[in-house]
PDB file of C-alpha atoms in Angstrom:
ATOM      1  CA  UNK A   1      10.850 -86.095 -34.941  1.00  0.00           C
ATOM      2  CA  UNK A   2      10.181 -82.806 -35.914  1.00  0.00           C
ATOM      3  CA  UNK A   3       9.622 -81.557 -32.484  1.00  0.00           C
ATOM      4  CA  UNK A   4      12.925 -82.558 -31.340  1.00  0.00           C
ATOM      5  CA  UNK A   5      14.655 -81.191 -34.329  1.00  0.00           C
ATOM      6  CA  UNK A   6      12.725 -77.795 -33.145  1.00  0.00           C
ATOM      7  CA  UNK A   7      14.266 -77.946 -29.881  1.00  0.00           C
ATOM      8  CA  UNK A   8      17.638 -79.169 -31.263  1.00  0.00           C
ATOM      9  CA  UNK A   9      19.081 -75.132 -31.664  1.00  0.00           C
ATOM     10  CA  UNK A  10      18.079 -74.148 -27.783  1.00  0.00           C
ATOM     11  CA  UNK A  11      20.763 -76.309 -26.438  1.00  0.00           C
ATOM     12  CA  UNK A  12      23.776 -74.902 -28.226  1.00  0.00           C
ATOM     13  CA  UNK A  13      22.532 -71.740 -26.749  1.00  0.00           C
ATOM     14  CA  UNK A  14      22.383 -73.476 -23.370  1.00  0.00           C
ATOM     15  CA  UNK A  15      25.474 -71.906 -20.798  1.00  0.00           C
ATOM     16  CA  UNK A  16      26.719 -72.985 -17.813  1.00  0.00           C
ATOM     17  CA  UNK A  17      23.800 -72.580 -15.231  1.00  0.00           C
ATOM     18  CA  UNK A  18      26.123 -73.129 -11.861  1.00  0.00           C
ATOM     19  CA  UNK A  19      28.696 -70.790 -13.018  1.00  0.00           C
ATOM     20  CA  UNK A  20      26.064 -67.871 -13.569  1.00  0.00           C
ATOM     21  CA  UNK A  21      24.289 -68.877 -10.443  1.00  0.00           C
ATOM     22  CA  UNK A  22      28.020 -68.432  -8.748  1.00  0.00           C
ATOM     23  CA  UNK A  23      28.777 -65.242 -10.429  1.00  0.00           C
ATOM     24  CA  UNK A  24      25.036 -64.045  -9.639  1.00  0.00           C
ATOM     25  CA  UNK A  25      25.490 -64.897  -6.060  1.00  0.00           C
ATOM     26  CA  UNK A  26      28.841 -63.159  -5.663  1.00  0.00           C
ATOM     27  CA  UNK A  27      27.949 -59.948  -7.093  1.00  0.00           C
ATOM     28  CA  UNK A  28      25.104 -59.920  -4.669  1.00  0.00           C
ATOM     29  CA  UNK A  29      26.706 -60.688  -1.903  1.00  0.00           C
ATOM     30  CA  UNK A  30      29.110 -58.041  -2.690  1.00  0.00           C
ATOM     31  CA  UNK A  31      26.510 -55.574  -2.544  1.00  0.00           C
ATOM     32  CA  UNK A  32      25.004 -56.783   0.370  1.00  0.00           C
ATOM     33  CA  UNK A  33      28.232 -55.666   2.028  1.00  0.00           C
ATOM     34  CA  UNK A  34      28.491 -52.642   0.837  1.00  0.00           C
ATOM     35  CA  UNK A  35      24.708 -51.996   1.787  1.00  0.00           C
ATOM     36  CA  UNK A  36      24.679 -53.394   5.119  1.00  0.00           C
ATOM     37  CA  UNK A  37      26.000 -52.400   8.300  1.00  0.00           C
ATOM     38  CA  UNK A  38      25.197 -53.073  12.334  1.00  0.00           C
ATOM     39  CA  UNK A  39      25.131 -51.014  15.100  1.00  0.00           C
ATOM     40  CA  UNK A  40      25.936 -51.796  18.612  1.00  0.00           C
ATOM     41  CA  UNK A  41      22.320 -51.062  19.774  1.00  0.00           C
ATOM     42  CA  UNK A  42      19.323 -52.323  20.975  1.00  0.00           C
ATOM     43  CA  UNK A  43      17.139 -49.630  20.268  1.00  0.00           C
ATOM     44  CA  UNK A  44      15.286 -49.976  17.366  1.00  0.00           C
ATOM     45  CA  UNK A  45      12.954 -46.638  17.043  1.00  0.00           C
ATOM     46  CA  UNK A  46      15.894 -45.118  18.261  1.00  0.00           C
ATOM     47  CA  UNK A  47      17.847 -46.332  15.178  1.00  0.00           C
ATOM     48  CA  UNK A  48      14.515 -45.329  12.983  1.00  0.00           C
ATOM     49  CA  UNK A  49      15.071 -41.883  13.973  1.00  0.00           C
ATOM     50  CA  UNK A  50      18.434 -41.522  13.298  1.00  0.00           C
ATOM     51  CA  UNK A  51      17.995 -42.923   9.612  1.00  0.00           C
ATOM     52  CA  UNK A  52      15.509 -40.511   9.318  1.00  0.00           C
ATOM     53  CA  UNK A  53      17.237 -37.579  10.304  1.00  0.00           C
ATOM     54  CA  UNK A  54      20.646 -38.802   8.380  1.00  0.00           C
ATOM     55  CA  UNK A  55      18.681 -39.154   5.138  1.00  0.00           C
ATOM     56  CA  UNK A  56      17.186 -35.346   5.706  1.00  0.00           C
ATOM     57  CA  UNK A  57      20.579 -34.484   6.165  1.00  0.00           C
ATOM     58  CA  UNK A  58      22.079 -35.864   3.307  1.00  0.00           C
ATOM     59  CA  UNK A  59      19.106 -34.065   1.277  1.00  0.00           C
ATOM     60  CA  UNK A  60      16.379 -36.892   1.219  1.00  0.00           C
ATOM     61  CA  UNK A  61      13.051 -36.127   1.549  1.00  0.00           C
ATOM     62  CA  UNK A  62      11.118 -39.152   3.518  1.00  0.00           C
ATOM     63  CA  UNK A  63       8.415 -40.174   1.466  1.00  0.00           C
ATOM     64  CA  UNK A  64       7.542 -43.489   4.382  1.00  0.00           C
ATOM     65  CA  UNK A  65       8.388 -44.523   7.367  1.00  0.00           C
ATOM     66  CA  UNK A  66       6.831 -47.450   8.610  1.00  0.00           C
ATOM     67  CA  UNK A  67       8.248 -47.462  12.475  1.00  0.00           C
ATOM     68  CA  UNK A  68       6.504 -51.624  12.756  1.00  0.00           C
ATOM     69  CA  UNK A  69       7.819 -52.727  10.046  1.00  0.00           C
ATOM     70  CA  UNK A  70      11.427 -50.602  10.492  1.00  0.00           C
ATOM     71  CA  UNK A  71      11.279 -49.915   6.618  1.00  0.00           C
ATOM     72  CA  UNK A  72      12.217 -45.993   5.643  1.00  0.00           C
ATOM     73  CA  UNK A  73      12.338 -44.524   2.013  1.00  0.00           C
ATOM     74  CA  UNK A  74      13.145 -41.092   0.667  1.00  0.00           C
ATOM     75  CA  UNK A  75      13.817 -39.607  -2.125  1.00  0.00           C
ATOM     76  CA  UNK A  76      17.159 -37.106  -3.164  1.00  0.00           C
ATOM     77  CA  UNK A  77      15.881 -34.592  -6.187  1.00  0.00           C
ATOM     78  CA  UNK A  78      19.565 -33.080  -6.048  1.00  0.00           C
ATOM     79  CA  UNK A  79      20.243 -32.647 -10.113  1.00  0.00           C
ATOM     80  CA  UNK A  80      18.945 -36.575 -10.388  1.00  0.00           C
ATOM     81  CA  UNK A  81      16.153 -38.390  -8.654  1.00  0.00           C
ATOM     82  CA  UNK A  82      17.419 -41.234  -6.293  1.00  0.00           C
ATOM     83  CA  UNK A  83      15.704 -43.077  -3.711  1.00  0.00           C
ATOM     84  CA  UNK A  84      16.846 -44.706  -0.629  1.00  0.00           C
ATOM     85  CA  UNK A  85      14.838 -47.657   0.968  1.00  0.00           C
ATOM     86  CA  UNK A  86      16.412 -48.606   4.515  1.00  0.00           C
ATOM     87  CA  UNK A  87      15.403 -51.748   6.393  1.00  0.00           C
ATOM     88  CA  UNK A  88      15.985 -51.801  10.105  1.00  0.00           C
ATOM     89  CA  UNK A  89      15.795 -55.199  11.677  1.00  0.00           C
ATOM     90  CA  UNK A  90      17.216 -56.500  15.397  1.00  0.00           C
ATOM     91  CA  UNK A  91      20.603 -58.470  14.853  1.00  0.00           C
ATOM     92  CA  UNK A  92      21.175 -60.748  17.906  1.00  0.00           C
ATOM     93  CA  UNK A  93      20.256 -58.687  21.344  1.00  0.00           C
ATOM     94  CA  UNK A  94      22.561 -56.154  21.506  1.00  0.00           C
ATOM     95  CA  UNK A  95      22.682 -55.187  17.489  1.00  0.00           C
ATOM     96  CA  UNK A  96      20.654 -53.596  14.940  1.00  0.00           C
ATOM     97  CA  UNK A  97      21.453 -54.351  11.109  1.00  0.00           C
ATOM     98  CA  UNK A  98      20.641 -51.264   8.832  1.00  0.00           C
ATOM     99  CA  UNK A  99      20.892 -51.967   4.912  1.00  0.00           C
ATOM    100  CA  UNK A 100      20.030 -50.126   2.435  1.00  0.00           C
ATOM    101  CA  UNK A 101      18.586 -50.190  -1.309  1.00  0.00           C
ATOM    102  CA  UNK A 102      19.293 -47.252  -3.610  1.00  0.00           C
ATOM    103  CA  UNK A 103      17.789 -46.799  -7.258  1.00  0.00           C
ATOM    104  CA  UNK A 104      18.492 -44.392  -9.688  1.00  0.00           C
ATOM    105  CA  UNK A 105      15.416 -44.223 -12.477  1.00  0.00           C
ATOM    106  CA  UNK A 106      14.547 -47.098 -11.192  1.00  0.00           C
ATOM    107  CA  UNK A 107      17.780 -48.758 -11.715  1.00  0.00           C
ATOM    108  CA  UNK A 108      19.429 -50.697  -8.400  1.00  0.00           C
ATOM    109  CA  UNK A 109      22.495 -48.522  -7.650  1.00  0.00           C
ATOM    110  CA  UNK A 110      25.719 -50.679  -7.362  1.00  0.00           C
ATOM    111  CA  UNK A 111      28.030 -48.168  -6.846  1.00  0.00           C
ATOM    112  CA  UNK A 112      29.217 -47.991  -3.660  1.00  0.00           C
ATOM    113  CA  UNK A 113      29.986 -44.182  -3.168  1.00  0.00           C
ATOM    114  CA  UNK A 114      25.889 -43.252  -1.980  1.00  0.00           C
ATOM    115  CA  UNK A 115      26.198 -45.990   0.179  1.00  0.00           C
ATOM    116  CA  UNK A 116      29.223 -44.870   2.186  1.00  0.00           C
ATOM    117  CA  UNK A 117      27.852 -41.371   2.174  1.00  0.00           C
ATOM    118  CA  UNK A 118      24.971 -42.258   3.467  1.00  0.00           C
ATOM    119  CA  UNK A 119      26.636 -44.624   6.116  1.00  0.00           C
ATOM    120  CA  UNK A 120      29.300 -42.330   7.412  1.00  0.00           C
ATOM    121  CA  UNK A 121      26.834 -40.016   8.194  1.00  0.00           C
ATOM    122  CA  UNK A 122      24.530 -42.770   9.844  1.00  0.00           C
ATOM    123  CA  UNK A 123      27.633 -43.612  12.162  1.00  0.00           C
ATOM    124  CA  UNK A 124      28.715 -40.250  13.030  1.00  0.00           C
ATOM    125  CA  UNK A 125      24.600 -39.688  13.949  1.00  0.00           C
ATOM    126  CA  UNK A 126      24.409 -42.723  16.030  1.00  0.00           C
ATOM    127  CA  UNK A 127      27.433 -42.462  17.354  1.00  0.00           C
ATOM    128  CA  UNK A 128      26.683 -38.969  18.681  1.00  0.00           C
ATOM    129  CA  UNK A 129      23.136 -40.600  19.733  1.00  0.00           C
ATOM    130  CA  UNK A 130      24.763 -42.815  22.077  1.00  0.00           C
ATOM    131  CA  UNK A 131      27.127 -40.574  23.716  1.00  0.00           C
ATOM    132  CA  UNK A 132      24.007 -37.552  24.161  1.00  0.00           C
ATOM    133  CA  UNK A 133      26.073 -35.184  22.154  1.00  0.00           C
ATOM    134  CA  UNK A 134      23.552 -32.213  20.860  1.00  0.00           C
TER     135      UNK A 134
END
């Protein structure tokens, strides 16, 4: 008896379990969409090199680059420390998916403002890429 009177308090403590798994998954698949995008190519060292060279640009130094596994991070030391982990994975045939994973101290950045930067410069590489513009 006196074990179940010990467990008694837990269950008025006890919240709705689908409707935080619902919230949980919405909120992540918000951020998914701001973190991911595709690109119409096939070329997947191709699209390496381009993160690359858009995270140097936005001020990222690359601290790894794994080219097998398509995984890049760097870190920004701008007035704050941020890094920047981009995956790189074949989407289809004719696509490559690039998302991205941003912490500040350590903390998963939600906002979507680094994001965008760091895409619109991404597309504007990539599109340049394509089209042989130096």
């Amino acid at each position: 008896m006196a074990l179940v009177l010990a467990f008694l308090p837990l269950g008025g403590c006890q919240t709705d379990s689908k409707q935080q798994v619902m919230a949980v998954d919405k909120s992540q698949v918000e951020l998914r969409a701001i973190q991911t995008r595709a690109f119409d190519t096939s070329d997947r060292n191709l699209t390496i090199r381009t993160v690359i060279s858009s995270l140097q640009d936005l001020g990222f130094v690359i601290d790894k680059a794994d080219e097998q596994l398509g995984i890049i991070s760097g870190t920004k030391l701008s007035g704050y420390a941020m890094r920047m982990t981009v995956t790189v994975r074949p989407r289809g045939k004719t696509q490559m998916s690039v998302r991205a994973s941003a912490q500040y101290n350590l903390v998963a950045v939600s906002d979507a403002e680094p994001y965008q930067q760091f895409f619109a410069a991404l597309s504007k590489a990539m599109f340049l890429t394509a089209n042989e513009v130096d």
